[in-house]
Amino acid sequence: MGMKRKCSLLLAIMFCLTLLPFSSLSVQGVPAGLQVSAGGGNFTLVTQNGDLYTWGVGENGYAEGLP
């Protein structure tokens, strides 16, 4: 499966989103995910039992700011 690239021009700056093939990943100690969301270096996982996990690329790997 090849990579797909989607680009748009906004305020004279080119932003490109690279869509890579998806594969599942198991993380020891984290229950199976029901829904995952990612964007801007921040990630959110809702597990099958309703727990919420967040992580990101902010200082020390924490998601920064409020949604």
PDB file of C-alpha atoms in Angstrom:
ATOM      1  CA  MET A   1       0.000   0.000   0.000  1.00  0.00           C
ATOM      2  CA  GLY A   2       1.510   3.343  -1.003  1.00  0.00           C
ATOM      3  CA  MET A   3       1.410   6.648   0.816  1.00  0.00           C
ATOM      4  CA  LYS A   4      -1.218   9.215  -0.089  1.00  0.00           C
ATOM      5  CA  ARG A   5      -0.616  12.950   0.173  1.00  0.00           C
ATOM      6  CA  LYS A   6      -3.315  15.573   0.607  1.00  0.00           C
ATOM      7  CA  CYS A   7      -2.234  19.231   0.377  1.00  0.00           C
ATOM      8  CA  SER A   8      -3.974  22.585   0.633  1.00  0.00           C
ATOM      9  CA  LEU A   9      -2.815  26.204   0.381  1.00  0.00           C
ATOM     10  CA  LEU A  10      -3.760  28.351   3.378  1.00  0.00           C
ATOM     11  CA  LEU A  11      -2.474  31.904   3.941  1.00  0.00           C
ATOM     12  CA  ALA A  12       0.266  31.339   1.345  1.00  0.00           C
ATOM     13  CA  ILE A  13       1.730  28.475   3.389  1.00  0.00           C
ATOM     14  CA  MET A  14       1.621  24.915   2.081  1.00  0.00           C
ATOM     15  CA  PHE A  15       0.408  22.376   4.618  1.00  0.00           C
ATOM     16  CA  CYS A  16       0.638  18.715   3.672  1.00  0.00           C
ATOM     17  CA  LEU A  17      -0.948  15.805   5.448  1.00  0.00           C
ATOM     18  CA  THR A  18       0.636  12.446   4.775  1.00  0.00           C
ATOM     19  CA  LEU A  19      -1.748   9.549   5.210  1.00  0.00           C
ATOM     20  CA  LEU A  20       0.159   6.406   6.051  1.00  0.00           C
ATOM     21  CA  PRO A  21      -1.164   2.857   6.073  1.00  0.00           C
ATOM     22  CA  PHE A  22      -2.682   2.068   9.495  1.00  0.00           C
ATOM     23  CA  SER A  23      -1.768  -0.911  11.614  1.00  0.00           C
ATOM     24  CA  SER A  24      -2.950  -1.853  15.087  1.00  0.00           C
ATOM     25  CA  LEU A  25      -0.692  -1.638  18.119  1.00  0.00           C
ATOM     26  CA  SER A  26      -1.024  -3.198  21.559  1.00  0.00           C
ATOM     27  CA  VAL A  27       0.373  -1.292  24.533  1.00  0.00           C
ATOM     28  CA  GLN A  28       0.945  -3.308  27.699  1.00  0.00           C
ATOM     29  CA  GLY A  29      -1.353  -2.119  30.494  1.00  0.00           C
ATOM     30  CA  VAL A  30      -3.743  -0.196  28.214  1.00  0.00           C
ATOM     31  CA  PRO A  31      -7.103  -1.833  27.423  1.00  0.00           C
ATOM     32  CA  ALA A  32      -8.276  -2.274  23.841  1.00  0.00           C
ATOM     33  CA  GLY A  33      -9.277   0.988  22.188  1.00  0.00           C
ATOM     34  CA  LEU A  34     -12.777   1.723  20.991  1.00  0.00           C
ATOM     35  CA  GLN A  35     -11.986   5.058  19.350  1.00  0.00           C
ATOM     36  CA  VAL A  36      -8.762   6.946  18.658  1.00  0.00           C
ATOM     37  CA  SER A  37      -8.211  10.524  17.530  1.00  0.00           C
ATOM     38  CA  ALA A  38      -4.950  12.133  16.456  1.00  0.00           C
ATOM     39  CA  GLY A  39      -3.908  15.516  15.151  1.00  0.00           C
ATOM     40  CA  GLY A  40      -1.407  18.273  15.705  1.00  0.00           C
ATOM     41  CA  GLY A  41       0.857  16.011  17.735  1.00  0.00           C
ATOM     42  CA  ASN A  42      -1.816  15.124  20.318  1.00  0.00           C
ATOM     43  CA  PHE A  43      -3.566  11.779  20.644  1.00  0.00           C
ATOM     44  CA  THR A  44      -6.704  10.594  22.439  1.00  0.00           C
ATOM     45  CA  LEU A  45      -7.876   7.026  23.051  1.00  0.00           C
ATOM     46  CA  VAL A  46     -11.268   5.966  24.429  1.00  0.00           C
ATOM     47  CA  THR A  47     -11.175   2.369  25.629  1.00  0.00           C
ATOM     48  CA  GLN A  48     -13.958  -0.193  25.406  1.00  0.00           C
ATOM     49  CA  ASN A  49     -14.713   0.329  29.115  1.00  0.00           C
ATOM     50  CA  GLY A  50     -14.929   4.145  28.730  1.00  0.00           C
ATOM     51  CA  ASP A  51     -11.520   5.169  30.097  1.00  0.00           C
ATOM     52  CA  LEU A  52      -9.846   8.131  28.389  1.00  0.00           C
ATOM     53  CA  TYR A  53      -6.102   8.299  27.639  1.00  0.00           C
ATOM     54  CA  THR A  54      -4.342  11.343  26.143  1.00  0.00           C
ATOM     55  CA  TRP A  55      -0.722  11.967  25.152  1.00  0.00           C
ATOM     56  CA  GLY A  56       1.143  14.277  22.850  1.00  0.00           C
ATOM     57  CA  VAL A  57       4.301  16.056  21.826  1.00  0.00           C
ATOM     58  CA  GLY A  58       4.093  18.929  24.315  1.00  0.00           C
ATOM     59  CA  GLU A  59       6.593  19.349  27.134  1.00  0.00           C
ATOM     60  CA  ASN A  60       7.356  15.907  28.615  1.00  0.00           C
ATOM     61  CA  GLY A  61       4.995  14.240  26.107  1.00  0.00           C
ATOM     62  CA  TYR A  62       1.827  15.689  27.649  1.00  0.00           C
ATOM     63  CA  ALA A  63      -1.004  17.061  25.530  1.00  0.00           C
ATOM     64  CA  GLU A  64      -1.117  20.836  25.977  1.00  0.00           C
ATOM     65  CA  GLY A  65      -4.089  23.190  26.252  1.00  0.00           C
ATOM     66  CA  LEU A  66      -7.786  22.516  26.320  1.00  0.00           C
ATOM     67  CA  PRO A  67      -9.696  21.115  23.354  1.00  0.00           C
TER      68      PRO A  67
END
